[in-house]
Structures are given as structure tokens and as C-alpha cells.
Short mmCIF file of C-alpha atoms and ligand atoms in Angstrom, two decimals:
data_model
loop_
_atom_site.label_atom_id
_atom_site.label_comp_id
_atom_site.label_asym_id
_atom_site.label_seq_id
_atom_site.Cartn_x
_atom_site.Cartn_y
_atom_site.Cartn_z
CA UNK A 1 -72.40 -15.86 -29.46
CA UNK A 2 -70.07 -17.85 -27.23
CA UNK A 3 -71.81 -20.23 -24.88
CA UNK A 4 -71.17 -19.54 -21.22
CA UNK A 5 -69.90 -23.10 -20.59
CA UNK A 6 -66.77 -22.31 -22.60
CA UNK A 7 -65.82 -19.50 -20.27
CA UNK A 8 -63.98 -20.46 -17.09
CA UNK A 9 -62.60 -18.55 -14.14
CA UNK A 10 -59.32 -18.99 -12.31
CA UNK A 11 -57.44 -17.50 -9.39
CA UNK A 12 -54.01 -15.87 -9.74
CA UNK A 13 -51.89 -14.50 -6.92
CA UNK A 14 -48.88 -12.26 -7.28
CA UNK A 15 -47.00 -13.76 -4.35
CA UNK A 16 -45.07 -11.60 -1.84
CA UNK A 17 -41.81 -11.84 -3.83
CA UNK A 18 -43.62 -10.59 -6.94
CA UNK A 19 -45.15 -7.69 -5.03
CA UNK A 20 -41.86 -6.80 -3.33
CA UNK A 21 -39.97 -6.95 -6.63
CA UNK A 22 -42.40 -4.53 -8.29
CA UNK A 23 -43.77 -7.12 -10.71
CA UNK A 24 -47.50 -6.61 -10.14
CA UNK A 25 -47.98 -4.62 -13.34
CA UNK A 26 -45.80 -7.01 -15.34
CA UNK A 27 -47.92 -9.97 -14.27
CA UNK A 28 -51.20 -8.20 -14.93
CA UNK A 29 -50.10 -6.98 -18.35
CA UNK A 30 -49.25 -10.49 -19.51
CA UNK A 31 -52.81 -11.57 -18.87
CA UNK A 32 -54.28 -8.40 -20.36
CA UNK A 33 -52.24 -8.90 -23.53
CA UNK A 34 -53.73 -12.32 -24.24
CA UNK A 35 -57.25 -10.99 -23.89
CA UNK A 36 -58.10 -12.40 -20.50
CA UNK A 37 -60.71 -10.51 -18.50
CA UNK A 38 -59.87 -9.46 -14.94
CA UNK A 39 -63.11 -9.58 -12.96
CA UNK A 40 -61.75 -9.22 -9.42
CA UNK A 41 -58.55 -7.86 -7.88
CA UNK A 42 -57.25 -6.81 -4.46
CA UNK A 43 -54.12 -6.57 -2.30
CA UNK A 44 -54.37 -8.67 0.82
CA UNK A 45 -52.13 -9.87 3.67
CA UNK A 46 -53.04 -13.32 4.91
CA UNK A 47 -52.16 -15.32 8.00
CA UNK A 48 -50.85 -18.88 8.09
CA UNK A 49 -54.28 -20.36 8.79
CA UNK A 50 -55.74 -18.75 5.65
CA UNK A 51 -52.69 -19.77 3.58
CA UNK A 52 -52.91 -23.37 4.81
CA UNK A 53 -56.59 -23.52 3.86
CA UNK A 54 -55.60 -22.30 0.39
CA UNK A 55 -52.83 -24.90 0.07
CA UNK A 56 -54.94 -27.68 1.61
CA UNK A 57 -53.33 -30.52 -0.39
CA UNK A 58 -49.63 -29.56 -0.25
CA UNK A 59 -48.86 -31.55 2.90
CA UNK A 60 -50.21 -34.68 1.24
CA UNK A 61 -48.50 -33.95 -2.09
CA UNK A 62 -45.16 -32.51 -0.99
CA UNK A 63 -44.82 -33.11 2.76
CA UNK A 64 -44.86 -31.01 5.91
CA UNK A 65 -41.50 -29.31 5.33
CA UNK A 66 -42.66 -27.79 2.02
CA UNK A 67 -45.96 -26.78 3.63
CA UNK A 68 -44.19 -24.96 6.48
CA UNK A 69 -41.81 -23.20 4.07
CA UNK A 70 -44.74 -22.24 1.88
CA UNK A 71 -46.70 -20.76 4.78
CA UNK A 72 -43.68 -18.58 5.66
CA UNK A 73 -43.44 -17.50 2.02
CA UNK A 74 -47.12 -16.61 1.61
CA UNK A 75 -47.25 -14.59 4.83
CA UNK A 76 -44.01 -12.62 4.39
CA UNK A 77 -45.90 -9.69 2.83
CA UNK A 78 -49.04 -8.77 0.95
CA UNK A 79 -50.15 -10.58 -2.17
CA UNK A 80 -52.27 -9.33 -5.06
CA UNK A 81 -55.15 -11.68 -5.73
CA UNK A 82 -57.12 -11.66 -8.96
CA UNK A 83 -59.83 -13.62 -10.68
CA UNK A 84 -59.44 -14.04 -14.41
CA UNK A 85 -62.03 -15.14 -16.91
CA UNK A 86 -61.58 -16.64 -20.39
CA UNK A 87 -61.62 -19.73 -22.58
CA UNK A 88 -59.92 -22.77 -20.97
CA UNK A 89 -58.47 -20.19 -18.64
CA UNK A 90 -57.08 -22.54 -15.99
CA UNK A 91 -54.82 -24.26 -18.50
CA UNK A 92 -53.94 -21.08 -20.38
CA UNK A 93 -52.95 -19.22 -17.22
CA UNK A 94 -50.75 -22.11 -16.06
CA UNK A 95 -49.02 -21.96 -19.47
CA UNK A 96 -48.40 -18.23 -19.10
CA UNK A 97 -46.99 -18.76 -15.59
CA UNK A 98 -44.74 -21.72 -16.48
CA UNK A 99 -43.90 -24.74 -14.33
CA UNK A 100 -43.44 -24.56 -10.57
CA UNK A 101 -39.64 -24.88 -10.47
CA UNK A 102 -38.27 -21.72 -12.11
CA UNK A 103 -35.21 -23.43 -13.65
CA UNK A 104 -37.63 -25.55 -15.69
CA UNK A 105 -39.73 -22.57 -16.82
CA UNK A 106 -39.10 -21.40 -20.38
CA UNK A 107 -38.32 -17.81 -21.33
CA UNK A 108 -41.59 -16.12 -22.20
CA UNK A 109 -43.32 -17.48 -19.13
CA UNK A 110 -43.61 -15.36 -15.98
CA UNK A 111 -41.58 -17.79 -13.89
CA UNK A 112 -39.03 -18.31 -16.69
CA UNK A 113 -38.56 -14.59 -17.28
CA UNK A 114 -38.35 -13.44 -13.66
CA UNK A 115 -36.82 -16.33 -11.72
CA UNK A 116 -34.30 -19.12 -12.23
CA UNK A 117 -33.70 -20.95 -8.93
CA UNK A 118 -34.55 -24.56 -8.13
CA UNK A 119 -35.73 -26.94 -5.38
CA UNK A 120 -32.14 -27.74 -4.48
CA UNK A 121 -31.47 -24.14 -3.43
CA UNK A 122 -34.80 -24.17 -1.66
CA UNK A 123 -33.84 -27.24 0.39
CA UNK A 124 -30.45 -25.76 1.19
CA UNK A 125 -31.73 -22.41 2.42
CA UNK A 126 -34.96 -23.80 3.91
CA UNK A 127 -37.27 -21.50 1.92
CA UNK A 128 -40.09 -22.37 -0.47
CA UNK A 129 -39.03 -21.81 -4.05
CA UNK A 130 -39.76 -18.18 -4.99
CA UNK A 131 -41.71 -18.25 -8.24
CA UNK A 132 -43.67 -14.96 -8.27
CA UNK A 133 -47.15 -16.27 -8.98
CA UNK A 134 -49.77 -18.77 -7.93
CA UNK A 135 -52.36 -20.02 -10.42
CA UNK A 136 -55.09 -22.58 -9.80
CA UNK A 137 -54.02 -26.01 -11.07
CA UNK A 138 -57.42 -27.45 -12.03
CA UNK A 139 -61.00 -26.26 -12.52
CA UNK A 140 -61.95 -27.80 -9.17
CA UNK A 141 -59.04 -26.03 -7.45
CA UNK A 142 -60.13 -22.77 -9.12
CA UNK A 143 -63.73 -23.11 -7.92
CA UNK A 144 -62.57 -23.54 -4.34
CA UNK A 145 -59.80 -20.93 -4.45
CA UNK A 146 -61.87 -18.13 -6.03
CA UNK A 147 -64.38 -18.19 -3.19
CA UNK A 148 -61.68 -18.66 -0.57
CA UNK A 149 -60.17 -15.32 -1.62
CA UNK A 150 -63.20 -13.41 -2.90
CA UNK A 151 -66.81 -12.79 -1.98
CA UNK A 152 -69.34 -12.87 -4.79
CA UNK A 153 -69.81 -9.09 -4.50
CA UNK A 154 -66.08 -8.57 -5.17
CA UNK A 155 -66.41 -10.12 -8.64
CA UNK A 156 -67.45 -7.71 -11.37
CA UNK A 157 -68.82 -9.00 -14.67
CA UNK A 158 -68.60 -6.50 -17.51
CA UNK A 159 -68.27 -6.40 -21.26
CA UNK A 160 -64.73 -5.94 -22.54
CA UNK A 161 -63.43 -5.49 -26.08
CA UNK A 162 -62.26 -9.09 -25.90
CA UNK A 163 -65.85 -10.24 -25.75
CA UNK A 164 -66.17 -8.89 -29.28
CA UNK A 165 -62.72 -9.54 -30.76
CA UNK A 166 -61.69 -12.78 -29.10
CA UNK A 167 -64.91 -14.40 -27.96
CA UNK A 168 -66.91 -13.34 -31.04
CA UNK A 169 -69.83 -11.96 -29.15
CA UNK A 170 -72.19 -9.91 -31.24
CA UNK A 171 -71.73 -6.16 -31.24
CA UNK A 172 -75.00 -4.51 -30.29
CA UNK A 173 -76.14 -2.06 -32.96
CA UNK A 174 -77.59 1.16 -31.61
P1 IDP B 201 -47.76 -24.56 -8.23
O1 IDP B 201 -47.59 -23.26 -7.50
O2 IDP B 201 -47.02 -24.55 -9.55
O3 IDP B 201 -49.19 -24.98 -8.38
P2 IDP B 201 -47.51 -26.54 -6.10
O4 IDP B 201 -46.96 -27.92 -6.25
O5 IDP B 201 -48.97 -26.39 -5.90
O6 IDP B 201 -47.02 -25.69 -7.38
O7 IDP B 201 -46.71 -25.88 -4.90
C1 IDP B 201 -47.10 -24.67 -4.33
C2 IDP B 201 -45.88 -23.80 -4.11
O8 IDP B 201 -45.02 -24.41 -3.13
C3 IDP B 201 -44.98 -23.62 -5.32
O9 IDP B 201 -45.42 -22.59 -6.20
C4 IDP B 201 -43.65 -23.31 -4.69
O10 IDP B 201 -43.58 -21.93 -4.28
C5 IDP B 201 -43.67 -24.18 -3.44
N1 IDP B 201 -43.05 -25.51 -3.62
C6 IDP B 201 -43.65 -26.60 -4.16
N2 IDP B 201 -42.82 -27.67 -4.13
C7 IDP B 201 -41.69 -27.25 -3.55
C8 IDP B 201 -40.45 -27.90 -3.22
O11 IDP B 201 -40.25 -29.10 -3.47
N3 IDP B 201 -39.48 -27.14 -2.63
C9 IDP B 201 -39.70 -25.82 -2.34
N4 IDP B 201 -40.83 -25.17 -2.61
C10 IDP B 201 -41.83 -25.88 -3.21
MG1 MG B 202 -50.55 -25.65 -7.00
#
């Protein structure tokens, strides 16, 4: 039986470029393939106020110009938000997504497979770097972000085959 403390949750967004490029299924399938459990999912259009609350530390970390570009990016169309559950999931999901700047992301990662641009282009065109997905950066960020995007009643615990095959939970005998 796996102790509950080993299981974490994280927030993933398919950003507007990912939605508009038809990559929702591609993103979801990468997480399904590694045995991560999706416990919440919805399509949602947000305004700049909501997006700024989500990215509450970007101004401090990257400056006001990046914040403003990012708010434009996140509000240019709907996003697909999901909550994923698994072992060390925050770190694992970041690995699957790849680093922020697509030209640094290796093939095999979502950002490496579906984007290639860099901050330099971003500065030149005045647009936040398009990198398809958002994923919480730390456990603390995840705790805040999950409840910024979802109500408790939108999260759905259930037993998946991964509970048995990956998390070694006991199979109940009839
Ligand atoms: P993350 O998405 O990998 O966690 P953050 O540093 O949290 O990266 O930045 C949030 C988002 O802001 C990035 O995913 C990217 O879209 C955009 N961004 C971050 N830094 C820059 C930059 O220097 N130029 C353009 N866009 C940026
Ligand atoms: Mg971040």
C-alpha cells in the first residue's frame, strides 16, 4: 500500500497556443502514458486579473514587460486546465514539459517536440515565448494554483489501473 504522503498533485495548463494548434490530446496523452492520474479537467477562458493572480511572482522574477506579454498570451484564447496526481508529480511533470525556453527543451519533451523559439524572438516581436504548457514549478506553487483554478468539487478521486500497476496498491479480491 502506498502511503498518501508520497502522492502529490500539480496543475497543468494547455495554454492558448496549445489549444489553437490542436495539441490538447497530445499533451494529455503524454501524461496518461506515464501513468499519471488526471483528477480534474476543464476548458476555461480567463481575464487578465485572473491570469495575473496565477502568475503572482512573475513581475518580481522577470519584470513588468514579461508580465504584460504573458497576460496577453494567457488571455488570447481558452486554455485547458487539469490537475494531475502521482509520485513526485510536480518534478516529473516539469520534466515531461521541458524547460521554459523552447530552444533549450530536448526532443521528447512537450516544449522540445512542439516548439523551438527563444526569448530573443520574444523580445523582438514583443510576445511572451509560446511554449504550449504551464506546469506548477514547486509543491507550494501547485497547492496555490490548483485551488486558484479548481473548486474542491471539481476534483474527482478514483481508482485507476495505475494505482495497482505503478503505485502497488493492493487489488481487492472479491
Ligand atoms: P515556466 O512556465 O517554465 O514555469 P516562468 O518563468 O514561470 O516559466 O514564466 C512563465 C511564462 O512566461 C513562460 O512559460 C513563458 O511563456 C513566459 N516567459 C517567461 N520568461 C520570459 C521571457 O524572458 N521572455 C518571454 N516570455 C517569457
Ligand atoms: Mg512558472
